[in-house]
Coordinates of C-alpha atoms in Angstrom, one line a residue:
Chain A
V1 CA -0.7 -16.0 -8.9
S2 CA 1.0 -17.2 -12.0
M3 CA -2.5 -18.3 -13.3
L4 CA -3.4 -14.6 -13.4
L5 CA -0.5 -13.8 -15.4
S6 CA -0.9 -16.3 -18.2
D7 CA -2.3 -15.3 -21.6
E8 CA -5.5 -17.0 -21.0
A9 CA -6.4 -14.7 -18.3
A10 CA -5.9 -11.6 -20.2
A11 CA -7.9 -13.1 -23.4
P12 CA -11.2 -11.6 -23.9
P13 CA -14.1 -13.6 -22.5
E14 CA -15.4 -14.6 -25.9
A15 CA -12.2 -16.6 -26.5
R16 CA -13.1 -18.8 -23.6
G17 CA -16.2 -20.2 -25.4
R18 CA -19.9 -19.4 -24.8
R19 CA -21.1 -19.7 -21.3
A20 CA -24.3 -21.2 -20.4
W21 CA -24.8 -18.0 -18.6
Q22 CA -26.3 -15.8 -21.4
P23 CA -28.7 -13.0 -20.4
V24 CA -32.3 -13.3 -21.7
R25 CA -33.0 -11.2 -24.8
P26 CA -34.5 -8.1 -23.2
G27 CA -31.9 -8.0 -20.6
R28 CA -29.3 -8.3 -23.3
V29 CA -30.6 -5.4 -25.4
A30 CA -30.6 -3.3 -22.1
A31 CA -27.0 -4.4 -21.4
Q32 CA -26.0 -3.3 -24.9
V33 CA -27.7 0.1 -24.7
F34 CA -26.2 0.7 -21.2
M35 CA -22.7 -0.3 -22.3
I36 CA -22.9 1.8 -25.4
V37 CA -24.0 4.9 -23.7
A38 CA -21.3 4.4 -21.0
T39 CA -18.7 3.9 -23.7
V40 CA -19.7 7.2 -25.5
L41 CA -19.7 9.2 -22.3
W42 CA -16.3 7.9 -21.4
L43 CA -14.9 8.9 -24.7
V44 CA -16.4 12.3 -24.6
P45 CA -13.8 14.2 -22.5
I46 CA -10.9 12.7 -24.5
V47 CA -12.4 13.2 -27.9
F48 CA -13.3 16.8 -27.0
A49 CA -9.8 17.5 -25.8
L50 CA -8.5 16.2 -29.0
Y51 CA -11.0 18.2 -31.1
V52 CA -10.1 21.3 -29.3
S53 CA -6.4 20.6 -29.8
L54 CA -6.9 20.2 -33.6
R55 CA -8.5 23.5 -34.2
P56 CA -6.8 26.9 -34.8
I57 CA -7.5 29.3 -31.8
A58 CA -8.9 31.9 -34.3
D59 CA -11.7 29.6 -35.2
T60 CA -12.7 28.7 -31.7
N61 CA -12.5 32.2 -30.6
K62 CA -14.9 33.1 -33.2
D63 CA -17.2 30.1 -33.1
G64 CA -16.7 28.6 -29.7
Y65 CA -15.5 25.2 -29.0
V66 CA -18.7 23.3 -29.5
S67 CA -19.0 24.0 -33.2
V68 CA -18.3 22.3 -36.6
A69 CA -14.6 22.8 -37.4
R70 CA -13.7 25.1 -40.4
H71 CA -10.1 23.9 -40.3
L72 CA -8.1 21.2 -38.6
T73 CA -4.4 21.7 -37.9
L74 CA -1.5 20.2 -35.9
S75 CA 0.0 23.7 -35.4
N76 CA -1.2 23.8 -31.7
F77 CA 1.0 20.8 -31.1
A78 CA 3.9 22.2 -32.9
D79 CA 3.5 25.6 -31.0
A80 CA 3.1 23.9 -27.8
W81 CA 6.1 21.8 -28.3
T82 CA 8.4 24.7 -29.4
Q83 CA 7.1 27.4 -27.0
S84 CA 7.4 25.4 -23.8
N85 CA 10.5 23.5 -24.2
M86 CA 8.6 20.4 -23.9
L87 CA 11.3 18.1 -24.9
K88 CA 13.1 19.1 -21.7
F89 CA 10.2 18.0 -19.6
F90 CA 10.0 14.5 -21.4
V91 CA 13.7 14.2 -20.8
N92 CA 13.2 15.0 -17.1
S93 CA 10.6 12.3 -17.1
A94 CA 13.1 9.8 -18.5
I95 CA 15.8 10.8 -16.3
V96 CA 13.5 10.1 -13.2
T97 CA 11.4 7.1 -14.4
V98 CA 13.9 4.8 -16.0
P99 CA 16.4 4.4 -13.0
A100 CA 13.5 4.5 -10.6
V101 CA 11.9 1.5 -12.3
I102 CA 15.1 -0.4 -12.6
I103 CA 16.3 0.2 -9.1
T104 CA 12.8 -0.7 -7.5
L105 CA 12.7 -3.8 -9.4
F106 CA 16.2 -4.7 -8.5
L107 CA 15.7 -4.1 -4.7
A108 CA 12.2 -5.5 -4.5
S109 CA 13.3 -8.8 -6.3
C110 CA 16.2 -9.1 -3.8
V111 CA 13.9 -8.9 -0.8
A112 CA 11.3 -11.2 -2.5
Y113 CA 14.1 -13.8 -3.2
V114 CA 15.2 -13.8 0.4
V115 CA 11.7 -13.9 1.8
S116 CA 10.4 -16.6 -0.4
R117 CA 13.6 -18.9 -0.1
F118 CA 14.7 -18.7 3.5
S119 CA 12.4 -19.1 6.4
F120 CA 13.4 -16.4 8.9
K121 CA 11.1 -15.7 11.8
F122 CA 10.7 -12.2 10.7
N123 CA 9.6 -12.8 7.1
V124 CA 6.0 -11.9 7.6
A125 CA 6.9 -8.9 9.7
L126 CA 9.2 -7.8 6.9
L127 CA 6.4 -8.3 4.2
I128 CA 3.9 -6.4 6.4
M129 CA 6.3 -3.5 6.8
F130 CA 6.8 -3.3 3.0
T131 CA 3.2 -3.8 2.1
A132 CA 1.9 -1.4 4.6
G133 CA 4.4 1.3 3.7
N134 CA 3.1 1.2 0.1
L135 CA -0.5 1.8 1.2
L136 CA 0.0 4.8 3.3
P137 CA -1.2 8.1 1.8
P138 CA 2.1 10.1 0.7
Q139 CA 0.8 13.1 2.7
V140 CA 1.6 11.2 5.9
L141 CA 5.2 11.2 5.0
I142 CA 5.5 14.5 3.2
T143 CA 6.0 17.1 5.9
P144 CA 9.2 15.4 7.6
L145 CA 10.4 14.3 4.3
Y146 CA 10.2 17.7 3.0
R147 CA 12.3 18.9 5.9
I148 CA 14.7 16.0 5.5
Y149 CA 15.1 16.7 1.8
L150 CA 16.0 20.3 2.7
D151 CA 18.6 19.4 5.3
V152 CA 20.4 16.6 3.4
P153 CA 23.3 17.8 1.4
L154 CA 24.4 16.0 -1.9
P155 CA 27.7 16.6 -3.7
G156 CA 27.4 19.0 -6.7
F157 CA 27.9 16.2 -9.2
I158 CA 24.7 14.5 -8.1
S159 CA 22.5 17.4 -7.5
D160 CA 23.0 21.0 -8.8
S161 CA 20.9 22.3 -6.0
G162 CA 23.5 20.9 -3.4
L163 CA 20.5 19.3 -1.5
L164 CA 18.2 16.2 -1.7
Y165 CA 15.5 18.6 -2.3
N166 CA 15.0 19.9 -5.9
S167 CA 17.3 17.1 -7.2
Y168 CA 16.6 14.1 -9.7
A169 CA 18.3 11.9 -7.2
G170 CA 15.8 12.8 -4.5
L171 CA 12.8 12.3 -6.7
I172 CA 14.1 8.9 -7.9
L173 CA 14.8 7.8 -4.4
I174 CA 11.3 8.5 -3.0
N175 CA 9.7 6.9 -5.9
V176 CA 11.8 3.7 -5.4
A177 CA 11.1 3.6 -1.7
F178 CA 7.3 4.2 -2.2
Q179 CA 6.9 1.7 -4.8
L180 CA 9.2 -0.9 -3.1
G181 CA 6.4 -2.3 -1.0
F182 CA 4.1 -3.3 -3.8
C183 CA 6.6 -4.9 -5.6
V184 CA 8.1 -7.0 -2.8
F185 CA 4.5 -8.0 -2.1
V186 CA 3.9 -9.2 -5.7
L187 CA 7.3 -10.5 -6.3
S188 CA 7.4 -12.6 -3.2
N189 CA 4.1 -14.2 -3.9
Y190 CA 5.2 -14.9 -7.3
M191 CA 8.7 -16.3 -6.4
K192 CA 7.1 -18.7 -3.8
S193 CA 5.4 -20.6 -6.7
I194 CA 8.8 -21.5 -8.1
P195 CA 9.4 -25.1 -7.2
A196 CA 12.0 -25.6 -4.4
E197 CA 13.5 -28.5 -6.3
I198 CA 15.0 -26.3 -8.8
F199 CA 17.0 -24.5 -6.1
E200 CA 18.0 -27.7 -4.5
A201 CA 19.4 -29.0 -7.7
A202 CA 21.4 -25.7 -8.2
M203 CA 22.7 -25.7 -4.7
V204 CA 23.8 -29.4 -5.1
D205 CA 25.6 -28.1 -8.2
G206 CA 27.4 -25.5 -6.2
A207 CA 25.6 -22.5 -7.2
S208 CA 26.1 -19.5 -4.9
L209 CA 23.4 -17.4 -3.4
W210 CA 23.8 -14.6 -5.9
A211 CA 23.9 -17.1 -8.8
R212 CA 20.6 -18.7 -7.6
Y213 CA 19.0 -15.2 -7.4
W214 CA 20.5 -13.7 -10.6
R215 CA 20.7 -16.7 -12.9
L216 CA 17.7 -18.8 -11.8
T217 CA 15.1 -16.6 -9.9
L218 CA 15.1 -13.6 -11.9
P219 CA 14.7 -15.3 -15.3
L220 CA 12.0 -17.5 -14.0
S221 CA 10.2 -14.4 -12.7
R222 CA 10.3 -12.7 -16.0
P223 CA 6.5 -12.4 -16.4
A224 CA 6.0 -10.9 -13.1
L225 CA 8.9 -8.5 -13.7
A226 CA 7.6 -7.6 -17.1
A227 CA 4.1 -6.8 -15.7
L228 CA 5.6 -4.7 -12.8
A229 CA 7.9 -2.9 -15.1
V230 CA 5.0 -1.7 -17.3
L231 CA 3.0 -0.7 -14.2
L232 CA 5.8 1.1 -12.5
T233 CA 6.7 3.0 -15.6
T234 CA 3.1 4.2 -16.0
W235 CA 2.9 5.0 -12.2
I236 CA 6.1 6.9 -11.9
Y237 CA 5.7 8.8 -15.2
N238 CA 2.2 9.7 -13.9
D239 CA 3.4 10.9 -10.5
F240 CA 2.4 14.4 -9.6
F241 CA 2.7 14.7 -5.8
W242 CA 6.3 13.9 -5.2
A243 CA 7.5 16.0 -8.1
I244 CA 5.2 19.0 -7.1
T245 CA 6.3 18.9 -3.5
L246 CA 10.0 17.9 -3.8
I247 CA 11.0 19.6 -7.0
Q248 CA 10.8 23.4 -6.8
S249 CA 12.3 24.7 -10.1
G250 CA 9.7 24.3 -13.1
D251 CA 12.4 23.5 -15.5
K252 CA 13.5 20.4 -13.5
R253 CA 10.0 18.8 -13.3
P254 CA 9.0 15.9 -15.2
I255 CA 6.2 16.3 -17.8
T256 CA 3.3 15.2 -15.6
S257 CA 3.9 17.8 -12.9
A258 CA 5.1 20.5 -15.7
L259 CA 1.6 20.4 -17.1
Q260 CA 0.7 22.5 -14.1
N261 CA 3.2 25.3 -15.3
L262 CA 2.2 24.9 -18.9
Q263 CA -1.2 25.6 -18.1
G264 CA -0.3 28.9 -16.6
Q265 CA 1.9 29.7 -19.4
F266 CA -0.7 29.0 -22.2
V267 CA -3.6 30.4 -20.0
T268 CA -5.2 32.3 -22.8
N269 CA -4.9 29.4 -25.4
Q270 CA -7.0 26.4 -24.4
N271 CA -6.2 24.8 -27.7
M272 CA -2.6 24.7 -26.9
I273 CA -3.0 23.4 -23.3
A274 CA -5.1 20.6 -24.8
A275 CA -2.5 19.8 -27.3
A276 CA 0.3 19.9 -24.6
A277 CA -1.8 17.6 -22.3
L278 CA -2.4 15.1 -25.1
M279 CA 1.3 15.0 -25.9
A280 CA 2.1 14.4 -22.3
A281 CA -0.3 11.4 -22.5
V282 CA 1.5 9.9 -25.5
P283 CA 3.9 7.6 -23.6
T284 CA 1.1 6.2 -21.5
L285 CA -1.2 5.8 -24.6
I286 CA 1.7 3.7 -26.2
V287 CA 1.7 1.5 -23.1
Y288 CA -2.0 1.3 -23.2
L289 CA -1.9 0.1 -27.0
L290 CA 1.0 -2.1 -26.9
L291 CA 1.5 -3.3 -23.3
Q292 CA -2.0 -3.1 -21.8
R293 CA -2.0 -6.9 -21.0
H294 CA 1.1 -6.6 -18.9
F295 CA -0.6 -3.5 -17.1
V296 CA -3.6 -5.3 -16.3
A297 CA -1.8 -8.4 -15.3
G298 CA 0.4 -6.3 -13.0
L299 CA -2.5 -4.6 -11.4
T300 CA -4.4 -7.8 -10.7
L301 CA -1.4 -9.7 -9.6
G302 CA -1.0 -7.5 -6.5
S303 CA -4.2 -5.4 -6.6
T304 CA -3.0 -3.6 -3.5
K305 CA -2.0 -0.5 -5.4
G306 CA -4.1 2.6 -4.7
Chain B
M1 CA -4.6 -14.2 -4.0
A2 CA -5.6 -16.1 -0.9
Q3 CA -6.4 -19.2 -2.6
V4 CA -3.1 -19.1 -4.5
K5 CA -1.3 -18.7 -1.4
T6 CA -2.4 -21.9 0.3
E7 CA -1.5 -23.9 -2.8
L8 CA 2.1 -22.3 -2.8
S9 CA 3.1 -22.8 0.8
S10 CA 4.6 -26.1 1.2
P11 CA 2.3 -28.9 2.5
P12 CA 2.7 -29.9 6.2
G13 CA 4.9 -32.9 6.6
T14 CA 7.7 -31.7 4.3
P15 CA 9.8 -29.5 6.5
G16 CA 13.0 -27.9 5.5
R17 CA 12.1 -27.1 2.1
R18 CA 13.0 -23.5 2.5
R19 CA 16.4 -23.1 3.7
R20 CA 17.7 -21.6 6.9
T21 CA 21.1 -19.7 6.8
R22 CA 23.0 -22.6 8.4
S23 CA 24.2 -24.0 5.2
L24 CA 25.5 -20.7 3.7
S25 CA 29.0 -19.8 3.1
G26 CA 30.5 -16.7 4.5
R27 CA 30.4 -14.8 1.2
D28 CA 26.7 -15.9 0.8
K29 CA 25.8 -14.5 4.2
I30 CA 27.2 -11.1 3.2
V31 CA 25.4 -11.2 0.1
L32 CA 22.1 -12.2 1.7
A33 CA 22.7 -9.3 4.4
L34 CA 23.1 -6.7 1.5
M35 CA 20.1 -8.1 -0.4
L36 CA 17.8 -7.6 2.6
G37 CA 19.6 -4.7 4.3
I38 CA 19.6 -2.1 1.5
P39 CA 15.9 -2.3 0.7
V40 CA 15.0 -2.5 4.2
L41 CA 17.0 0.6 5.0
A42 CA 15.5 2.5 2.1
D43 CA 12.0 1.6 3.4
L44 CA 12.7 2.8 6.9
V45 CA 14.5 5.9 6.0
F46 CA 12.1 7.1 3.3
I47 CA 8.8 5.7 4.6
W48 CA 8.6 4.6 8.1
G49 CA 11.1 7.2 9.5
P50 CA 9.0 10.2 8.2
A51 CA 5.9 8.4 9.1
A52 CA 7.1 8.1 12.7
A53 CA 8.6 11.8 12.5
S54 CA 5.1 13.0 11.6
V55 CA 3.7 11.6 14.8
V56 CA 6.4 13.3 16.8
L57 CA 6.2 16.5 15.0
S58 CA 2.4 16.8 15.3
F59 CA 3.0 17.5 18.9
T60 CA 5.3 20.5 18.4
R61 CA 5.0 23.9 17.0
W62 CA 7.6 24.6 14.5
T63 CA 8.2 26.8 11.5
G64 CA 11.1 24.5 10.2
I65 CA 13.5 27.2 10.9
G66 CA 15.8 26.9 13.9
G67 CA 16.0 23.9 16.0
L68 CA 13.5 21.8 18.0
H69 CA 13.8 21.5 21.7
A70 CA 12.0 19.8 24.4
Q71 CA 10.5 22.7 26.3
S72 CA 6.8 23.2 26.3
C73 CA 5.4 26.1 24.5
K74 CA 4.3 28.9 27.1
P75 CA 0.7 30.0 26.8
G76 CA 0.2 33.7 26.4
V77 CA 3.5 34.3 24.6
P78 CA 3.2 35.5 20.9
S79 CA 3.6 32.5 18.7
A80 CA 6.3 34.2 16.8
L81 CA 8.5 33.9 19.9
Q82 CA 7.7 30.3 20.3
N83 CA 9.3 28.0 17.7
G84 CA 10.4 24.4 17.9
C85 CA 8.6 23.9 21.3
W86 CA 6.5 21.1 22.6
F87 CA 2.9 21.8 21.9
G88 CA 1.2 18.7 23.4
I89 CA -2.1 18.1 21.7
Q90 CA -2.6 21.7 21.0
N91 CA -2.3 21.1 17.1
Y92 CA -5.1 18.6 17.3
H93 CA -7.1 20.8 19.6
Q94 CA -6.7 23.8 17.2
A95 CA -7.6 21.8 14.2
V96 CA -11.0 20.6 15.6
S97 CA -12.0 23.8 17.5
V98 CA -10.7 26.8 15.4
Y99 CA -9.1 25.9 12.0
P100 CA -11.8 26.7 9.7
D101 CA -10.8 24.4 7.0
F102 CA -10.6 21.1 8.9
W103 CA -14.1 20.0 9.3
P104 CA -15.0 21.0 5.6
A105 CA -12.0 18.8 4.6
V106 CA -13.1 15.9 6.7
E107 CA -16.6 16.3 5.2
H108 CA -15.1 16.3 1.5
N109 CA -12.9 13.3 2.2
A110 CA -16.0 11.4 3.6
I111 CA -18.2 12.5 0.7
W112 CA -15.4 11.3 -1.8
L113 CA -15.3 8.0 -0.1
L114 CA -19.1 7.6 -0.2
V115 CA -19.3 8.5 -3.9
F116 CA -16.5 6.0 -4.6
L117 CA -18.3 3.3 -2.4
L118 CA -21.8 3.9 -3.7
I119 CA -21.3 5.1 -7.3
A120 CA -17.8 4.4 -8.8
T121 CA -17.4 0.9 -7.3
P122 CA -20.8 -0.6 -8.1
L123 CA -20.5 0.9 -11.7
G124 CA -17.1 -0.6 -12.1
M125 CA -18.4 -3.9 -11.0
L126 CA -21.3 -3.7 -13.3
F127 CA -19.2 -2.9 -16.2
A128 CA -17.0 -6.0 -15.2
V129 CA -20.1 -8.4 -14.9
L130 CA -21.5 -7.2 -18.2
I131 CA -18.2 -7.6 -20.0
D132 CA -17.4 -11.0 -18.4
S133 CA -20.7 -12.3 -19.5
G134 CA -19.2 -12.3 -22.9
M135 CA -21.7 -9.7 -24.5
R136 CA -21.0 -8.7 -28.0
G137 CA -18.5 -5.8 -28.2
S138 CA -17.1 -6.4 -24.8
R139 CA -13.5 -6.1 -25.8
V140 CA -14.2 -2.6 -27.2
Y141 CA -16.1 -1.6 -24.1
Q142 CA -13.3 -2.9 -21.8
S143 CA -10.6 -1.1 -23.8
V144 CA -12.5 2.5 -23.7
L145 CA -13.6 2.1 -20.0
F146 CA -10.1 1.3 -19.0
L147 CA -8.4 4.1 -20.9
P148 CA -8.7 6.8 -18.1
V149 CA -6.8 4.5 -15.7
M150 CA -3.8 5.0 -17.9
L151 CA -3.9 8.7 -17.7
S152 CA -2.2 10.8 -14.8
L153 CA -4.7 12.6 -12.6
A154 CA -3.0 15.7 -13.5
L155 CA -3.9 15.2 -17.1
I156 CA -7.4 14.2 -16.3
G157 CA -8.0 17.4 -14.4
I158 CA -6.7 19.5 -17.4
I159 CA -8.8 17.7 -20.1
W160 CA -11.9 17.9 -17.8
E161 CA -11.4 21.7 -17.6
L162 CA -12.3 21.9 -21.1
V163 CA -15.6 20.1 -20.3
Y164 CA -16.5 22.3 -17.4
S165 CA -15.2 25.7 -18.4
Q166 CA -17.6 28.4 -17.6
N167 CA -17.7 30.2 -20.8
Y168 CA -16.5 27.8 -23.6
G169 CA -17.0 24.5 -21.9
L170 CA -18.7 21.6 -23.4
I171 CA -21.4 21.3 -20.9
N172 CA -22.3 24.9 -20.6
T173 CA -22.5 25.3 -24.4
V174 CA -24.7 22.2 -24.8
I175 CA -27.0 23.3 -22.0
G176 CA -27.0 26.9 -23.2
R177 CA -25.6 28.3 -20.0
N178 CA -22.3 29.8 -21.4
G179 CA -23.5 33.4 -21.4
N180 CA -21.9 35.9 -19.2
N181 CA -25.0 36.3 -17.0
N182 CA -26.2 32.7 -16.4
A183 CA -22.9 30.7 -16.9
I184 CA -22.6 27.9 -14.4
D185 CA -19.1 27.9 -12.7
W186 CA -18.7 24.1 -12.1
L187 CA -15.3 24.2 -10.8
G188 CA -15.5 27.6 -8.9
N189 CA -18.8 27.4 -7.2
P190 CA -18.3 25.8 -3.8
H191 CA -21.7 24.0 -3.9
L192 CA -20.9 22.4 -7.3
N193 CA -17.1 21.9 -7.5
L194 CA -16.6 18.9 -5.2
W195 CA -19.3 17.1 -7.3
A196 CA -17.7 18.2 -10.6
I197 CA -14.3 16.8 -9.5
L198 CA -15.9 13.6 -8.3
V199 CA -17.3 12.9 -11.7
E200 CA -13.8 13.2 -12.9
A201 CA -12.4 10.8 -10.2
S202 CA -15.3 8.4 -10.6
W203 CA -14.7 8.3 -14.4
R204 CA -11.2 7.0 -13.7
Q205 CA -12.0 4.9 -10.5
A206 CA -14.9 3.0 -12.3
G207 CA -12.3 1.7 -14.9
Y208 CA -9.9 0.7 -12.1
V209 CA -12.6 -1.4 -10.1
M210 CA -13.7 -3.0 -13.4
V211 CA -10.2 -4.4 -14.1
L212 CA -10.0 -5.8 -10.6
Y213 CA -13.4 -7.4 -10.7
L214 CA -12.7 -8.8 -14.3
A215 CA -9.7 -10.7 -12.8
G216 CA -11.9 -11.8 -9.8
L217 CA -14.7 -12.9 -12.1
K218 CA -12.2 -15.0 -14.3
A219 CA -11.0 -16.8 -11.3
V220 CA -14.5 -17.9 -10.3
D221 CA -15.2 -21.6 -11.1
P222 CA -17.7 -21.6 -14.0
G223 CA -19.0 -24.9 -12.5
L224 CA -20.4 -22.9 -9.5
R225 CA -22.5 -20.7 -11.7
E226 CA -23.9 -23.6 -13.7
A227 CA -24.7 -25.6 -10.6
A228 CA -26.6 -22.5 -9.3
L229 CA -28.5 -22.0 -12.5
V230 CA -29.3 -25.8 -12.7
D231 CA -30.8 -25.6 -9.2
G232 CA -33.1 -22.9 -10.6
A233 CA -31.5 -19.6 -9.4
N234 CA -31.8 -16.7 -11.7
Q235 CA -28.9 -14.5 -12.8
W236 CA -29.5 -12.0 -10.0
Q237 CA -29.4 -14.7 -7.3
T238 CA -26.5 -16.5 -8.9
F239 CA -24.4 -13.4 -8.8
W240 CA -25.2 -12.2 -5.3
R241 CA -25.5 -15.5 -3.6
V242 CA -22.7 -17.5 -5.3
V243 CA -20.3 -15.5 -7.4
F244 CA -20.0 -12.4 -5.2
P245 CA -19.3 -14.2 -2.0
V246 CA -16.7 -16.4 -3.7
M247 CA -14.9 -13.2 -4.8
R248 CA -14.2 -12.3 -1.2
P249 CA -10.6 -11.6 -1.7
I250 CA -11.2 -9.2 -4.5
N251 CA -13.9 -7.6 -2.7
I252 CA -11.6 -6.8 0.2
V253 CA -9.0 -5.4 -2.3
V254 CA -11.5 -3.1 -4.1
L255 CA -12.8 -1.9 -0.6
V256 CA -9.1 -1.3 0.5
V257 CA -8.3 0.5 -2.8
T258 CA -11.4 2.7 -2.6
V259 CA -10.8 3.8 1.0
I260 CA -7.1 4.5 0.2
E261 CA -7.8 6.4 -3.0
S262 CA -10.3 8.5 -1.1
L263 CA -7.7 9.5 1.4
R264 CA -5.0 10.1 -1.1
A265 CA -7.3 12.3 -3.3
F266 CA -5.1 15.3 -4.1
D267 CA -4.0 15.7 -7.7
L268 CA -7.3 16.5 -9.4
V269 CA -8.0 19.2 -6.8
Y270 CA -4.5 20.6 -6.8
V271 CA -4.7 20.9 -10.5
T272 CA -8.2 22.4 -10.7
S273 CA -7.4 24.9 -8.0
K274 CA -4.0 25.9 -9.4
G275 CA -2.3 24.9 -6.1
N276 CA -4.4 27.6 -4.2
P277 CA -7.0 27.1 -1.6
L278 CA -10.3 26.8 -3.3
P279 CA -13.6 27.1 -1.2
G280 CA -15.5 23.8 -1.6
L281 CA -12.5 21.7 -2.3
E282 CA -10.7 21.5 1.0
L283 CA -9.3 17.9 1.5
L284 CA -7.0 16.7 4.3
S285 CA -4.3 15.9 1.8
V286 CA -4.4 19.3 0.3
L287 CA -4.3 21.0 3.7
V288 CA -1.2 19.1 4.5
T289 CA 0.7 20.4 1.5
Q290 CA -0.6 24.0 2.1
N291 CA 0.9 23.9 5.6
I292 CA 4.3 22.9 4.6
V293 CA 5.0 24.7 1.2
G294 CA 5.0 28.4 1.0
E295 CA 6.2 31.3 3.1
T296 CA 4.7 30.3 6.6
Q297 CA 5.5 26.7 7.2
R298 CA 3.6 25.1 10.0
I299 CA 5.5 21.9 10.4
G300 CA 3.7 20.8 13.5
F301 CA 0.3 21.6 12.2
G302 CA 0.9 20.0 8.8
S303 CA 2.3 16.7 10.6
M304 CA -0.8 16.7 12.7
L305 CA -3.0 16.7 9.6
G306 CA -0.8 13.8 8.2
V307 CA -1.3 11.9 11.4
V308 CA -5.0 12.2 11.0
L309 CA -4.8 10.9 7.5
L310 CA -2.5 8.1 9.1
L311 CA -5.0 7.1 11.8
I312 CA -7.8 6.8 9.2
S313 CA -5.7 4.7 6.8
I314 CA -4.7 2.3 9.5
I315 CA -8.2 0.7 9.2
P316 CA -8.2 -0.2 5.5
I317 CA -4.5 -1.3 5.8
S318 CA -5.0 -3.5 8.7
I319 CA -8.0 -5.2 6.9
F320 CA -5.8 -5.8 3.9
L321 CA -2.9 -7.1 5.9
Y322 CA -5.2 -9.4 7.9
Q323 CA -6.7 -10.9 4.7
S324 CA -3.2 -11.2 3.0
F325 CA -1.0 -12.6 5.8
R326 CA -3.3 -14.4 8.3
R327 CA -2.6 -17.7 6.5
E328 CA 1.1 -17.2 6.7
E329 CA 1.0 -16.5 10.3
S330 CA -0.9 -19.7 11.1
S331 CA 1.3 -22.0 9.0
P332 CA 4.3 -23.3 10.6

C-alpha cells in the first residue's frame, strides 16, 4: 500500500526510464492518432460549455451556439453569481463538506488503529461490515433513512427545521457514515504496514493508548490521511443524491445539488447555466490542478469506491 | 492490495506482535471502547439499520403516515384503508406483474452495466495501457482523460445538455438537424436518451477505469514483460497472457466498481429528466426515489425496489470481500 502512495508511483511513465517494451512504428503512429482523437473528443463538452458561458446571450440567440464569437464576456458569470445568490450555496457546501471530512477521517482512523493494533476475534467481521456498507447503493438505505430523518427531532440550535431531515447536521451525518467504510478499509491496511516495534517501544515508555494513536499512528499515517482528505472532499462536495433526498429547502442545498434549481431559474439562458455550472466546478478543478496526485493515490489505495 | 497484505501480516512464528487487551489499563479500555464503539454505532444506525429496515418494510404497505402494525392487509379492501399492514410478498409480486416501470428499469440497468463492461472499461484499459507504454504526450492524455472523474455527475449532466440540446446543441447544429422539423431530441426520445446518457456516463467511467489500471500496470514487475518478450511473445500476447493475469486484484476491483456504479446510476438521469419520470430513462435507483418523495409515498414499495438493488449488489460486494479478506481469514 505504501508503495502506491510514494511519489514514484505518481510520476509519469517517462520518468521511469524507457522500457524495452516500445511499440513498433506503425503501431505507435496509430496509438498517437487514437489518443489525440480521444483527448480532443474528451475536451469537447467542457470547452463547448466554456465557450457558451463566455458569449453574450444576444449573440448566441442571433447566431446560434455553434458560431464564431463576436464578443467574449465574463458577464454571464457575474450575472449568475449575483442573481442566484451563489455564494450562499458555496457556503452551504463548506458547512457540510469540511466537518464531514474531518469527522470521517477521525472516526475511521480510530477504528483502523484499533483493528490494526489489537487482534480481536471480530476484527475481520468489523472490517467486512464497514467495507460492505460503503459498497451498498445509497438507494438501498434511502427509504427507511428518509422516514428516520423525518421522525428524529433535533434541538433548534442544531437544526432550524427541528428535525434531522432538512438539516446540515443530518446531511453531514449520512455523508460521514457512508464514507466511513471506505476510509476504515484504506486506513487499516495502511496502519498495518507501520512496524509493531515502534508501538512496543512507545508502550515501554508508558505511552497511553490514546497517545499511541494520536501522537504516533496519526502522524505516521499522514500520506494516507492526506490522500483520503482530498478524495473525500471531492466526493462529498460532488454529492448529489443525499442532498437531493434529505435537504428539502432549495436555499439550504450545497452547490452541487443546487445546480438543479439554478437550471430551472435560468431556463431561458443557457449561457448563464453554463457559467453557473463551471463556477460550481471551480473547487474540484483546483483539486484537479494542485492535488491530483493525492486524489489518484487515494483512489488507487483502496480502489473500492464506486 | 492482495500482495501488499501478505507482506504486512506478521510472519508465522512471531506471535503476540499485535496486542490483546490484557495489558491495558482501565482508562485505556474505556478509550478503546469509545474509539471502536462510536464509529460502529454510526455505521449500524445510518447504514445497516436502514438496510435491514428496507428488507422489513418491503413486506409492508405503508404511506409513512400513521403507525405500522403486524396485521395482514386484507384483500379486496380499498388500499386507502389499508395502511401500515403486512403485505407479504405482494410488493414484489406487483413489481414483476403490474408495475409498468419495473422491467424497463431492470433492462436499462442491465444495458448500463453492459455498456460499462463492454465499452467504458475496455476503453479505460486501452487508455491506461497506451499511457503506461510511455508514449509521447502521455502525461497530457492522462490529465485530460482523467478530468471528467473530478466533476460531479450533476455537473456532467448539465454541460452535456448543451451538447445534446435539440435546437441549439452542438451535435444537431454540426449535423444540420437543428431545424424545427427534423431536430433530433437526443435526451427526450425514449429510443435514444438512454444511449445519449450512457455516452456521458462512459465519458467519466473510462477515465476512472484508466486510473485504476494505471496503478495496476505500475505494480507489474517489468521483468515479467521482458522475459515474455525475450521468449518471443509479441505485445498482444505479452499483455493478455502475462500482464493481464498478474493484475488480477485490480481486475476484480474494476469489475466490482463497474457493477456497483451501474446499480448506483442516478444523478445523470435525475438531472436530465429534472427529477420527473422520463420514458426511456427508468432505472431502479430512480424508481426508489420516485416512490418515497412526493405526495403519495409508497414506503413499502420503494423499500422493495431498494431490496432488489440490494440483492443484486450482494454479488459484486461478496466478490470484493472474498478477494480482500480471504487471506486474513486463513492467517492465524
